[in-house]
mmCIF file of C-alpha atoms (C1' of nucleotides) in Angstrom:
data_model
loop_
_atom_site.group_PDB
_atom_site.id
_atom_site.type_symbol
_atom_site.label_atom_id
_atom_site.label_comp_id
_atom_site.label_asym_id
_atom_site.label_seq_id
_atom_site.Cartn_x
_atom_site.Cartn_y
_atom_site.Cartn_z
ATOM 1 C CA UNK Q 1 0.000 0.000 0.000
ATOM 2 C CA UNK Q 2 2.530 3.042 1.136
ATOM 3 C CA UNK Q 3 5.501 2.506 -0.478
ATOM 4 C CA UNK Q 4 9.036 4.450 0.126
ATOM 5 C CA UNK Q 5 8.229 5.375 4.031
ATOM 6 C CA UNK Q 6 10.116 3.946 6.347
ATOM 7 C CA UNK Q 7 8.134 2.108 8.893
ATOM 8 C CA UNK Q 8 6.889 -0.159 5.895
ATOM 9 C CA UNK Q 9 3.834 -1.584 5.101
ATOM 10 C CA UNK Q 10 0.914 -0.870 7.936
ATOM 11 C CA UNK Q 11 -2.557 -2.039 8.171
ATOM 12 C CA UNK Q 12 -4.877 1.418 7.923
ATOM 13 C CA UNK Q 13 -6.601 1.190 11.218
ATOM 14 C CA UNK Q 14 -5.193 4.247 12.673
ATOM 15 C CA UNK Q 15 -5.987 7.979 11.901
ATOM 16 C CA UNK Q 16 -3.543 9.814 10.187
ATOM 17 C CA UNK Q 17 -2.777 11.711 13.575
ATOM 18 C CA UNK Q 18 -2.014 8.248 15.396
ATOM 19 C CA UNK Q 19 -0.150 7.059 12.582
ATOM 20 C CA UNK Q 20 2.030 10.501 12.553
ATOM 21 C CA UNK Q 21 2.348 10.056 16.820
ATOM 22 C CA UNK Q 22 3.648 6.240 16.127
ATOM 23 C CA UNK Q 23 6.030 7.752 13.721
ATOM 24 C CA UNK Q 24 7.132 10.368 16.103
ATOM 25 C CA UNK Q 25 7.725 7.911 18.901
ATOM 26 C CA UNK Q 26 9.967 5.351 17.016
ATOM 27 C CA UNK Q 27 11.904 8.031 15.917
ATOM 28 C CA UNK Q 28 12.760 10.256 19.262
ATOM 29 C CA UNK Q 29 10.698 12.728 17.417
ATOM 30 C CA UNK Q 30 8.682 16.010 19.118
ATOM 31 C CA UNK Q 31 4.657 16.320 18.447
ATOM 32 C CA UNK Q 32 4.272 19.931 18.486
ATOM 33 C CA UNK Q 33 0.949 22.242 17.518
ATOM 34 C CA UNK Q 34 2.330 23.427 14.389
ATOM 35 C CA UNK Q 35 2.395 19.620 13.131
ATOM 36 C CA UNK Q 36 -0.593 18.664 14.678
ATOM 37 C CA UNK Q 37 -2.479 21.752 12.933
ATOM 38 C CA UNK Q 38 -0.389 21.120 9.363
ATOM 39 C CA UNK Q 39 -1.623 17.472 9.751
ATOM 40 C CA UNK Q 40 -5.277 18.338 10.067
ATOM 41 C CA UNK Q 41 -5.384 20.665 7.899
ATOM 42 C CA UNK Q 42 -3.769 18.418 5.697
ATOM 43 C CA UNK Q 43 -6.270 15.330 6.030
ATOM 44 C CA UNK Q 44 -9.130 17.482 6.400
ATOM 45 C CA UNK Q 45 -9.405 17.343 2.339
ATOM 46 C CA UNK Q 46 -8.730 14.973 -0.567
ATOM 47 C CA UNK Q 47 -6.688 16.734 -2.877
ATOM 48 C CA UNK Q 48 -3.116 17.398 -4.135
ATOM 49 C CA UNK Q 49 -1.399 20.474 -2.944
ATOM 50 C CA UNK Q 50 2.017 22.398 -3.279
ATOM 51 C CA UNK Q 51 3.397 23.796 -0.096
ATOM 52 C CA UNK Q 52 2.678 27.243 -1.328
ATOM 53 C CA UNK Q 53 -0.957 26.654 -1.620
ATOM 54 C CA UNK Q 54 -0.537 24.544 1.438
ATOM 55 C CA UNK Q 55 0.438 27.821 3.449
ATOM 56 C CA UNK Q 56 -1.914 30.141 1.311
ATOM 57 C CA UNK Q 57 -4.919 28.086 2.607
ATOM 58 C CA UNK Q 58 -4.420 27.428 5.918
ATOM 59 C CA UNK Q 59 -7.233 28.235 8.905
ATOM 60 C CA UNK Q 60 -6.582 31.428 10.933
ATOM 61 C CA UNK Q 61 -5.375 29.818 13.908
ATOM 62 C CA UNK Q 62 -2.686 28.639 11.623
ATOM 63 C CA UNK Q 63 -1.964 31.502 9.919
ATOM 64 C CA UNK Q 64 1.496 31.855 12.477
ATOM 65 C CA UNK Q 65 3.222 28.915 11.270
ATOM 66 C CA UNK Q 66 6.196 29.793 9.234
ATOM 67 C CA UNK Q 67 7.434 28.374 5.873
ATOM 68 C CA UNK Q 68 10.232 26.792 6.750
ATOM 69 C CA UNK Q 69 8.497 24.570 9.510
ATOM 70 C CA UNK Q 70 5.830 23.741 6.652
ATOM 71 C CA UNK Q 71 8.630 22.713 4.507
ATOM 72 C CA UNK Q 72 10.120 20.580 7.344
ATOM 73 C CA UNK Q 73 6.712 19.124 8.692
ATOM 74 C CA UNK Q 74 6.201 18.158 5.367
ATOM 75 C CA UNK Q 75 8.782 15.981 4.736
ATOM 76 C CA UNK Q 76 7.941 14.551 8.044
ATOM 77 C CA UNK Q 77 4.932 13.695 6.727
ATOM 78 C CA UNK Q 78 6.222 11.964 3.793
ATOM 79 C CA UNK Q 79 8.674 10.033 5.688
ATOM 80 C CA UNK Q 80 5.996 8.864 7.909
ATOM 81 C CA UNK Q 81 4.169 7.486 5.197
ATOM 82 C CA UNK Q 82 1.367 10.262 5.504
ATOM 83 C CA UNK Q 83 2.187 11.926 2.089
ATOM 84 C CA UNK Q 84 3.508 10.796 -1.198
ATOM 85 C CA UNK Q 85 5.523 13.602 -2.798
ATOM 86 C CA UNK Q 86 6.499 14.138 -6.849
ATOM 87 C CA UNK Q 87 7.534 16.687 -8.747
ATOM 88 C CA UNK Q 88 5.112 18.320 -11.457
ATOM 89 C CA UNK Q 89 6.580 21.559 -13.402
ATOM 90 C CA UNK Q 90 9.471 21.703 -10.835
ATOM 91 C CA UNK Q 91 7.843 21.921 -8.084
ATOM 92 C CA UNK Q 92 7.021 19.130 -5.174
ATOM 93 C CA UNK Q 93 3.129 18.301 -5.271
ATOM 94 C CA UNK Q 94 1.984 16.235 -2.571
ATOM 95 C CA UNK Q 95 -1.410 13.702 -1.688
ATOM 96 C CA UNK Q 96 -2.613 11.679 0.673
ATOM 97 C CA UNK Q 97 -0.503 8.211 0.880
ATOM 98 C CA UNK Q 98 -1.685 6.891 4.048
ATOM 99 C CA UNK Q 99 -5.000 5.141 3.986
ATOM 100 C CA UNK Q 100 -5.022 5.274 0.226
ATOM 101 C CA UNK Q 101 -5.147 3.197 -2.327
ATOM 102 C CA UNK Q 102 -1.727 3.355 -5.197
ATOM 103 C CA UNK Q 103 -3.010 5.270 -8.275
ATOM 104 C CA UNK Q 104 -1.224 6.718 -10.936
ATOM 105 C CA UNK Q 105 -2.157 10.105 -12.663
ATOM 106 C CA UNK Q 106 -3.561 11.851 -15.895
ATOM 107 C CA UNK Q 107 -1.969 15.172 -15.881
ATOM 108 C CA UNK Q 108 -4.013 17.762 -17.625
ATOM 109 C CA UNK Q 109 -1.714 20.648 -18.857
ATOM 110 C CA UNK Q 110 -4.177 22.989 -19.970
ATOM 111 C CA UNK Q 111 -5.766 23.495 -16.385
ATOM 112 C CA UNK Q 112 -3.111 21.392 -14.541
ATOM 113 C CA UNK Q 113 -5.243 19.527 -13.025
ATOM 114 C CA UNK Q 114 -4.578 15.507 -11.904
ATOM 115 C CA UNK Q 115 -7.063 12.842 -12.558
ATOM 116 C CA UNK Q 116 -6.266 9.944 -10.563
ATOM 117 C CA UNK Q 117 -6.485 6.299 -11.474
ATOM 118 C CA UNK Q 118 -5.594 2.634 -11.032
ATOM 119 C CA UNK Q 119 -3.959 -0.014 -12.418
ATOM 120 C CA UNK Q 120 -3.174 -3.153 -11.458
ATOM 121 C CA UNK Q 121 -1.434 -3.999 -14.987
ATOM 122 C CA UNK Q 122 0.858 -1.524 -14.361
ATOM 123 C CA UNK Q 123 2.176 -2.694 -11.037
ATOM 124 C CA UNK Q 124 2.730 -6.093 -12.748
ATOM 125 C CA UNK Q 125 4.234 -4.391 -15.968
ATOM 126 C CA UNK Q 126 6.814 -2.620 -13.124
ATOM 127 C CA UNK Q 127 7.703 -5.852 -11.149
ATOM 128 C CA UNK Q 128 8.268 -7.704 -14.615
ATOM 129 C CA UNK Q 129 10.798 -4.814 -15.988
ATOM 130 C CA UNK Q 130 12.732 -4.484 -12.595
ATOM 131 C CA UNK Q 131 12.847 -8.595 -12.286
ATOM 132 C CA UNK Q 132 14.518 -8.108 -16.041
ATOM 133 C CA UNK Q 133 17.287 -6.340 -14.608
ATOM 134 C CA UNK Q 134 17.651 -7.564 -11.255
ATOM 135 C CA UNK Q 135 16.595 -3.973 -10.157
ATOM 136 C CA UNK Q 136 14.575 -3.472 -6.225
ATOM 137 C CA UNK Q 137 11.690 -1.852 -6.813
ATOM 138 C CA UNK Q 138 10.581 0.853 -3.859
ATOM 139 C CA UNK Q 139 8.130 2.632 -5.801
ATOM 140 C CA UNK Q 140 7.165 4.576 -9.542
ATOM 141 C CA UNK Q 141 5.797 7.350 -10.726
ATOM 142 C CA UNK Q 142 3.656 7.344 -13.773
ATOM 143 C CA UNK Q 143 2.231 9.966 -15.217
ATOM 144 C CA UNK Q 144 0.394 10.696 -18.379
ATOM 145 C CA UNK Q 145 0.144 14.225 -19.828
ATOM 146 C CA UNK Q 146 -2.210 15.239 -21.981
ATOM 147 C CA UNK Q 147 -5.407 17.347 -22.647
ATOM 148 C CA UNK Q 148 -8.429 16.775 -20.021
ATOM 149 C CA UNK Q 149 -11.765 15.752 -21.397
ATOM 150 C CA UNK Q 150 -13.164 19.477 -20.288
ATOM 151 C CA UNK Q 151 -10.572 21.485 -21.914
ATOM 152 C CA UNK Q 152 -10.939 19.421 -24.781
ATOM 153 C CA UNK Q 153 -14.871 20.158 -24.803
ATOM 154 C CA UNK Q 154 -14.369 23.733 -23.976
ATOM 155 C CA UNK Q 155 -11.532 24.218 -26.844
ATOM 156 C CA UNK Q 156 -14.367 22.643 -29.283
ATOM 157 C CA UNK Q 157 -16.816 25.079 -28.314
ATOM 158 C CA UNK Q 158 -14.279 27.800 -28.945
ATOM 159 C CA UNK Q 159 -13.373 26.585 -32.118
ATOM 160 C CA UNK Q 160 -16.942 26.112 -33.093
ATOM 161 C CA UNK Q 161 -17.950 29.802 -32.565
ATOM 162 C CA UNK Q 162 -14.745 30.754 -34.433
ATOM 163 C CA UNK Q 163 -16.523 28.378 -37.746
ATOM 164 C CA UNK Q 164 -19.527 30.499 -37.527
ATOM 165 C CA UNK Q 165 -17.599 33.659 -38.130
ATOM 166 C CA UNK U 1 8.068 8.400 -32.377
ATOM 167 C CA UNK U 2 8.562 11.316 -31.075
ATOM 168 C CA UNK U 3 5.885 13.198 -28.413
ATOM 169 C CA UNK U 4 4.927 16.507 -27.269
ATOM 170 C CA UNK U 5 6.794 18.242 -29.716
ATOM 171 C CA UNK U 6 5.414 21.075 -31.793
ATOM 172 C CA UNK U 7 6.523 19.780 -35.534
ATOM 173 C CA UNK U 8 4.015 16.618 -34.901
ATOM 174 C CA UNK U 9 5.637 13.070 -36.102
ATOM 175 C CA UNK U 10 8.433 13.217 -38.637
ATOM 176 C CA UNK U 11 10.626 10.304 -40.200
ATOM 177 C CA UNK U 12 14.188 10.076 -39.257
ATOM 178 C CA UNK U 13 16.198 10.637 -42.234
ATOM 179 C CA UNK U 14 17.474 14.398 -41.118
ATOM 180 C CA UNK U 15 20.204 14.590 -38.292
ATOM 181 C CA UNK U 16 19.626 16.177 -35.663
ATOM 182 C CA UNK U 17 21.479 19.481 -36.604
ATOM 183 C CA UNK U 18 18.801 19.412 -40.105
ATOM 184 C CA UNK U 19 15.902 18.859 -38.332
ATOM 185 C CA UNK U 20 16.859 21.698 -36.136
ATOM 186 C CA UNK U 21 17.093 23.381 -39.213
ATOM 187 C CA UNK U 22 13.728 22.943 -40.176
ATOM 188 C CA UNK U 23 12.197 24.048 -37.049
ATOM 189 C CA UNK U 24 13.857 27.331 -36.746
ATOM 190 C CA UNK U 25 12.819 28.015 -40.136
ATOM 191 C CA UNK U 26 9.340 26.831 -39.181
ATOM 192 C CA UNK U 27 9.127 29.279 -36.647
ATOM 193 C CA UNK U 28 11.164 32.409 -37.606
ATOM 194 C CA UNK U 29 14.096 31.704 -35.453
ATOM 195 C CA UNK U 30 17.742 31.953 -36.420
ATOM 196 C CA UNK U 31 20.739 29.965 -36.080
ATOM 197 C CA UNK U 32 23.890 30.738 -34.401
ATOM 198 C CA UNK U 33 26.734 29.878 -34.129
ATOM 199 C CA UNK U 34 26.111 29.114 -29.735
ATOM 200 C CA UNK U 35 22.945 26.889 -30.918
ATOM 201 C CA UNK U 36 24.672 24.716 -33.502
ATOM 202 C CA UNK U 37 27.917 24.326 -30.743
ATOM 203 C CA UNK U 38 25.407 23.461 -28.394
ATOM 204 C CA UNK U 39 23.330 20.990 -30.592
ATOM 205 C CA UNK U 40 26.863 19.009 -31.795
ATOM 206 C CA UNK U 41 28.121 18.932 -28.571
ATOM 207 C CA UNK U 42 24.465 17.295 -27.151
ATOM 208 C CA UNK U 43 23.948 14.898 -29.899
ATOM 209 C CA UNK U 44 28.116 13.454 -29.565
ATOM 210 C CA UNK U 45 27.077 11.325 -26.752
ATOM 211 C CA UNK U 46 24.044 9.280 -25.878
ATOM 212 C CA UNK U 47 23.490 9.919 -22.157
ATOM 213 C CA UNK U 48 21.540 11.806 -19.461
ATOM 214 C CA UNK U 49 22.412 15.144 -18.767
ATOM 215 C CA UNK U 50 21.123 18.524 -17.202
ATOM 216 C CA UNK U 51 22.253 21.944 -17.822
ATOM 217 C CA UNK U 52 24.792 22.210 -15.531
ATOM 218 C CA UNK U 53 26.489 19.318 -16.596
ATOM 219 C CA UNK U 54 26.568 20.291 -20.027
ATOM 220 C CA UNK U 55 28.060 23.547 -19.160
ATOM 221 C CA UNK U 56 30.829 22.166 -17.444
ATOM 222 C CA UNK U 57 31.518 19.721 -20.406
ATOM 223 C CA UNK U 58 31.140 21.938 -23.051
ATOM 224 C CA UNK U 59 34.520 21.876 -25.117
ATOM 225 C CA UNK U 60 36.822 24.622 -25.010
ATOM 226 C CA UNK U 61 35.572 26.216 -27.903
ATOM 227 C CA UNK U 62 32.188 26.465 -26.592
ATOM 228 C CA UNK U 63 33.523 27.694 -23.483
ATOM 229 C CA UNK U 64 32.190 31.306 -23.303
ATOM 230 C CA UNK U 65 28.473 30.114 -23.801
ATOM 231 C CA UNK U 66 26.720 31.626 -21.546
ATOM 232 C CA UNK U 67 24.151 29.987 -18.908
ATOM 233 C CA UNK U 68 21.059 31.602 -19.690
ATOM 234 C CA UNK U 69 22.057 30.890 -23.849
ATOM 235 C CA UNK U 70 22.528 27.113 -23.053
ATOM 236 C CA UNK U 71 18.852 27.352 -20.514
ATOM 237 C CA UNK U 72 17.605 28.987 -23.929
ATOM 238 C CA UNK U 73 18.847 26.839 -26.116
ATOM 239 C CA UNK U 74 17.852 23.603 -24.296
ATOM 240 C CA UNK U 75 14.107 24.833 -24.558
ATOM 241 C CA UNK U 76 13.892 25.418 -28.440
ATOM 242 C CA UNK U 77 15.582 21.455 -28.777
ATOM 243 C CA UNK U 78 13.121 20.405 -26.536
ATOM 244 C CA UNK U 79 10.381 21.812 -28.408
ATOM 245 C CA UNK U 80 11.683 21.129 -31.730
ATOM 246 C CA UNK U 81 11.416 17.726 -30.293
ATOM 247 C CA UNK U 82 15.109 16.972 -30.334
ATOM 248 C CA UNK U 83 15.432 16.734 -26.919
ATOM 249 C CA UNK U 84 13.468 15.386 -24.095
ATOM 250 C CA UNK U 85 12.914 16.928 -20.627
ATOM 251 C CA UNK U 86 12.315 15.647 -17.295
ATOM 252 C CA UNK U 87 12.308 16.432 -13.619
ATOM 253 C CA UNK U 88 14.776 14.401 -11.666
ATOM 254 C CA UNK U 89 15.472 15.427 -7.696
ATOM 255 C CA UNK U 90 13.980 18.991 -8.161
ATOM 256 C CA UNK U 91 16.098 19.285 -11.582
ATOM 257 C CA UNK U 92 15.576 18.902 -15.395
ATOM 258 C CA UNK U 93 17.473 15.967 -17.177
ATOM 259 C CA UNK U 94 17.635 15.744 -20.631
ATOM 260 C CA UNK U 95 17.876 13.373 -22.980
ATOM 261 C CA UNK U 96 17.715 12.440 -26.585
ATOM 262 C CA UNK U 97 14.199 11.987 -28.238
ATOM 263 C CA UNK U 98 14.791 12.733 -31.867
ATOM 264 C CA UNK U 99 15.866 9.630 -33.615
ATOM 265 C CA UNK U 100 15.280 7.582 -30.546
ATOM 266 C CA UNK U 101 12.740 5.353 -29.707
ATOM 267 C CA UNK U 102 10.033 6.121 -27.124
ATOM 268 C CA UNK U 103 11.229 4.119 -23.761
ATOM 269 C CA UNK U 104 11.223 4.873 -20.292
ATOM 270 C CA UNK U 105 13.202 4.326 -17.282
ATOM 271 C CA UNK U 106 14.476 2.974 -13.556
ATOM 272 C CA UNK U 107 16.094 5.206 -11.434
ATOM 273 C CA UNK U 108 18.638 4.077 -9.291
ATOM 274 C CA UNK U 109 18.852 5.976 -5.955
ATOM 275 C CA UNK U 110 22.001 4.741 -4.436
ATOM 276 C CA UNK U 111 24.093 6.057 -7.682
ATOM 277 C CA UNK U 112 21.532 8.344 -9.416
ATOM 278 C CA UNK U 113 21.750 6.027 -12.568
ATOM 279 C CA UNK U 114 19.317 5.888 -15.051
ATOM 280 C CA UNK U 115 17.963 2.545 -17.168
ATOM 281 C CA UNK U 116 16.099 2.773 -20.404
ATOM 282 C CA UNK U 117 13.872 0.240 -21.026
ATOM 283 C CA UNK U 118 10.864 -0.106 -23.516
ATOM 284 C CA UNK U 119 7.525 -1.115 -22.882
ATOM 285 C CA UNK U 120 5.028 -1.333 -25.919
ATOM 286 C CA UNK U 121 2.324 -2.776 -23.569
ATOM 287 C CA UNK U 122 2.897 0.539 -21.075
ATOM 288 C CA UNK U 123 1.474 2.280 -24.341
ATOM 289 C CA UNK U 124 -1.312 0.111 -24.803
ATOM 290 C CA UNK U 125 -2.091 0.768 -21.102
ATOM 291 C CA UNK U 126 -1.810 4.562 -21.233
ATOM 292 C CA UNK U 127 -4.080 4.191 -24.179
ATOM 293 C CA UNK U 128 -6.420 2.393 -22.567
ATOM 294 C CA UNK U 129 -6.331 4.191 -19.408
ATOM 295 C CA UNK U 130 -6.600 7.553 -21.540
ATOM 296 C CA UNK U 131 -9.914 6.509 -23.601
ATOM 297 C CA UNK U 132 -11.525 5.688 -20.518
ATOM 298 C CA UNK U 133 -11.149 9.330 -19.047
ATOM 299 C CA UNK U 134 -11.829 11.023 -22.696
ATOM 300 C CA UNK U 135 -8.360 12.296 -22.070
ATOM 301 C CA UNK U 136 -5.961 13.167 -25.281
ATOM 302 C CA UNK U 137 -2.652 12.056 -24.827
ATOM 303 C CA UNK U 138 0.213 13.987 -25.607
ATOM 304 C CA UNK U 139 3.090 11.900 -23.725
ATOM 305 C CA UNK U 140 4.025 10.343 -20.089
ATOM 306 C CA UNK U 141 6.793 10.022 -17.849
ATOM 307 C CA UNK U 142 6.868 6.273 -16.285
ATOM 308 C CA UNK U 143 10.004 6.100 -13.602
ATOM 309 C CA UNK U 144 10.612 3.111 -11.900
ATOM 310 C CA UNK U 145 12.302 4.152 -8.944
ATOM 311 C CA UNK U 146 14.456 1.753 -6.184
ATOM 312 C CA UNK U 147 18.418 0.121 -6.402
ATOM 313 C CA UNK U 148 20.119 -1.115 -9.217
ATOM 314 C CA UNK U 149 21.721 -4.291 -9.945
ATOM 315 C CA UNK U 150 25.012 -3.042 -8.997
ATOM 316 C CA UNK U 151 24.273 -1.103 -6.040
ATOM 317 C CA UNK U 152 22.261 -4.325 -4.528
ATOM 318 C CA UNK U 153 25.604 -6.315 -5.284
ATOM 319 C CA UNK U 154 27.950 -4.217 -3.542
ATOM 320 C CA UNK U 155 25.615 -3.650 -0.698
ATOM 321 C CA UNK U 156 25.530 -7.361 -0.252
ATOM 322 C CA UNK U 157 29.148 -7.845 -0.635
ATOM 323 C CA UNK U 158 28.959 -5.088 2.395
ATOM 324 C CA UNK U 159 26.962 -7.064 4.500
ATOM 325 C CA UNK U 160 28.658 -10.486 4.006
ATOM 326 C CA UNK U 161 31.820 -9.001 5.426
ATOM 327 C CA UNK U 162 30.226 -7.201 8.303
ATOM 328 C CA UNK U 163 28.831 -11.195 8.976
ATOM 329 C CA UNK U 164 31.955 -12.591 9.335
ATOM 330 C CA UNK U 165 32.770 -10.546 11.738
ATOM 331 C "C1'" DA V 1 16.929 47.361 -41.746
ATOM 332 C "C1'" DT V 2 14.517 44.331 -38.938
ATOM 333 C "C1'" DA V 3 13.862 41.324 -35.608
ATOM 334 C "C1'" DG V 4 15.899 37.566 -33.026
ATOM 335 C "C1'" DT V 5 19.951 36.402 -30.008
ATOM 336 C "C1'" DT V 6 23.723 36.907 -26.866
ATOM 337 C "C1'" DG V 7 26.023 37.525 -22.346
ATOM 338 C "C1'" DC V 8 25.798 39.597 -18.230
ATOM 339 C "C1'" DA V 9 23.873 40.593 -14.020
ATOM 340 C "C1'" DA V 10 19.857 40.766 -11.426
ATOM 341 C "C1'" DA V 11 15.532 38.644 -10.353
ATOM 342 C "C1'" DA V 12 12.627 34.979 -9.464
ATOM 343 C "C1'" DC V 13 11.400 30.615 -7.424
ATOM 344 C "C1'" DA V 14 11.276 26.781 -4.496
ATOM 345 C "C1'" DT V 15 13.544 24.881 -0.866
ATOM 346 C "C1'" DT V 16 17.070 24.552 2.821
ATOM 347 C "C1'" DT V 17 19.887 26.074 6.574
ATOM 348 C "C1'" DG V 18 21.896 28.659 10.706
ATOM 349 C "C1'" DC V 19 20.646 30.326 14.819
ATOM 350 C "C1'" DA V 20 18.639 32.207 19.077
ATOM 351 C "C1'" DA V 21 14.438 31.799 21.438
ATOM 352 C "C1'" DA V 22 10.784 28.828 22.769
ATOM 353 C "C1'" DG V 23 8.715 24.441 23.514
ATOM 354 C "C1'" DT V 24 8.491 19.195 24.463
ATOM 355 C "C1'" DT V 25 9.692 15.237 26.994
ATOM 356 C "C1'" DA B 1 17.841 19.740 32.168
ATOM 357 C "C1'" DA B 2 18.436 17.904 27.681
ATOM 358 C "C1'" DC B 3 17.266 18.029 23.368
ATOM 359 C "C1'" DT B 4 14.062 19.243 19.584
ATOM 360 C "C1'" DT B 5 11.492 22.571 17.121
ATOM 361 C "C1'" DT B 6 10.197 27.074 15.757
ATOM 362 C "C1'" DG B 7 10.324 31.432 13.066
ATOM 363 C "C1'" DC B 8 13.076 34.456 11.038
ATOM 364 C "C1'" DA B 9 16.286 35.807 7.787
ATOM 365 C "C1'" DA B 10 19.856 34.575 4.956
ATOM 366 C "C1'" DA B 11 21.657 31.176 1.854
ATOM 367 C "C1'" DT B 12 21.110 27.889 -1.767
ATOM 368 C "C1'" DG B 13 20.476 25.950 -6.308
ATOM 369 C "C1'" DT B 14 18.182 26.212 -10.500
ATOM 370 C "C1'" DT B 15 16.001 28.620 -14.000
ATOM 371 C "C1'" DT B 16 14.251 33.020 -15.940
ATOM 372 C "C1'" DT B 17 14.311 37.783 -17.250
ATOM 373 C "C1'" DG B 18 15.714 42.666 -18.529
ATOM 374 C "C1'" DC B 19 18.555 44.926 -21.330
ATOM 375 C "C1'" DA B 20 22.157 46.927 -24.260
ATOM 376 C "C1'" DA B 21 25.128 45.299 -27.676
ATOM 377 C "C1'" DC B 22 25.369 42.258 -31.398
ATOM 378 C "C1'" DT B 23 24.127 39.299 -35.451
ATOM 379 C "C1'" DA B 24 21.408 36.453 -38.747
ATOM 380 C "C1'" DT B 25 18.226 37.016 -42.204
#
DNA sequence: ATAGTTGCAAAACATTTGCAAAGTT
DNA sequence: AACTTTGCAAATGTTTTGCAACTAT
């Protein structure tokens, strides 16, 4: 289920928060109310997030929290197991890991938006090219660019009212 | 062959430097003397690189190139589809596409090596996967990321002598 | 002549780091 | 008390931009 953390594979039957305490414990790490509120905040919503907007959208009572300790709760979080991180347009994008299930991504680059989806084939497709080199899988990243199905339809109905002319 | 370029699908049978050619006529550009140094120099070796390293390799005669020229000059190969770009640990990493076939790659993170390998059924996948969401493919980036043949070896060879003692 | 290109330096970004003060265990 | 974490500002590393001088067409 989470790959690349470092407490390995974990049976999802704790909340996010537990899961992030456990992590803290086995490593002589500090809980603190800055991760606590990241954390919420963080698992309060489905989605995929750069720290920028991360820090843009946080709740009042979190407004206080600086940048750097975003940066460094963060990777917390991803070394935890909470958050899978990748890169999209330079940047480090992040989404739930913990809790849910491996998916792989349509990346729309008109309104850069990710469409998430699964694929068992592929997970056998990776194990069968790293058993062809004798290579240790700890994870992928797979992502297909392209043209969403709304900006397609929208870019049609542009170019439709441009025939008319 | 080659995706997410702006010239669409053309048969190899122009090198590199001639079906540079054609795109900078194509778009009103102009060669230079910096651009055609740059383009030699990139298509003398088969291999990963990213700007940096390809400043500090540059021959002597290319020497006084300047960053932002090479930055510049990367962009316009990677859009006349010469070169392909990716992000690698926060960095872009280029690497042929023009005259190459489509393949993707493992990624070693003990020595930061990367494997091509080819997949046709990955493409039959992202096909699939892409009709079902309406989406219109332009390209993907599939990374296989964990430890290489070579790194697993030696960190064996590591262990077994930590063993005997 | 016209417009694109160069090299430089400065700016822009995203992320990381040093450090003193504050907080956690 | 011991050690970690925080927020700030400064530093970093990579890529981009502004601009005057230059150059390809």
């Amino acid at each position: 289920m989470s790959e690349e953390n470092s407490l390995g594979s974990v049976e999802v039957s704790l909340s996010p928060l537990q899961r992030f305490e456990e992590y803290i414990q086995s490593r002589r790490k500090r809980m603190t109310p800055q991760k606590k509120q990241l954390l919420e905040h963080v698992f309060s919503r489905h989605e995929h997030f750069d720290a920028d907007t991360l820090i843009d959208n946080l709740p009042d009572d979190a407004k206080g929290i600086g940048r750097a300790t975003v940066y460094r709760a963060l990777s917390e979080f991803v070394d935890a197991g909470l958050l899978r991180e990748f890169q999209l347009d330079g940047r480090a994008v992040y989404e739930h890991d913990y809790g849910y299930p491996q998916h792989d991504h349509l990346y729309c680059k008109e309104c850069q938006k990710l469409i998430e989806f699964q694929s068992d084939e592929l997970i056998e497709l990776r194990e069968a090219v790293a058993r062809m080199s004798n290579f240790r899988v700890t994870g992928h990243r797979f992502i297909i660019t392209g043209v969403c199905e709304d900006c397609r339809m929208s870019k049609r109905r542009r170019r439709q009212r441009l025939d008319m002319i």
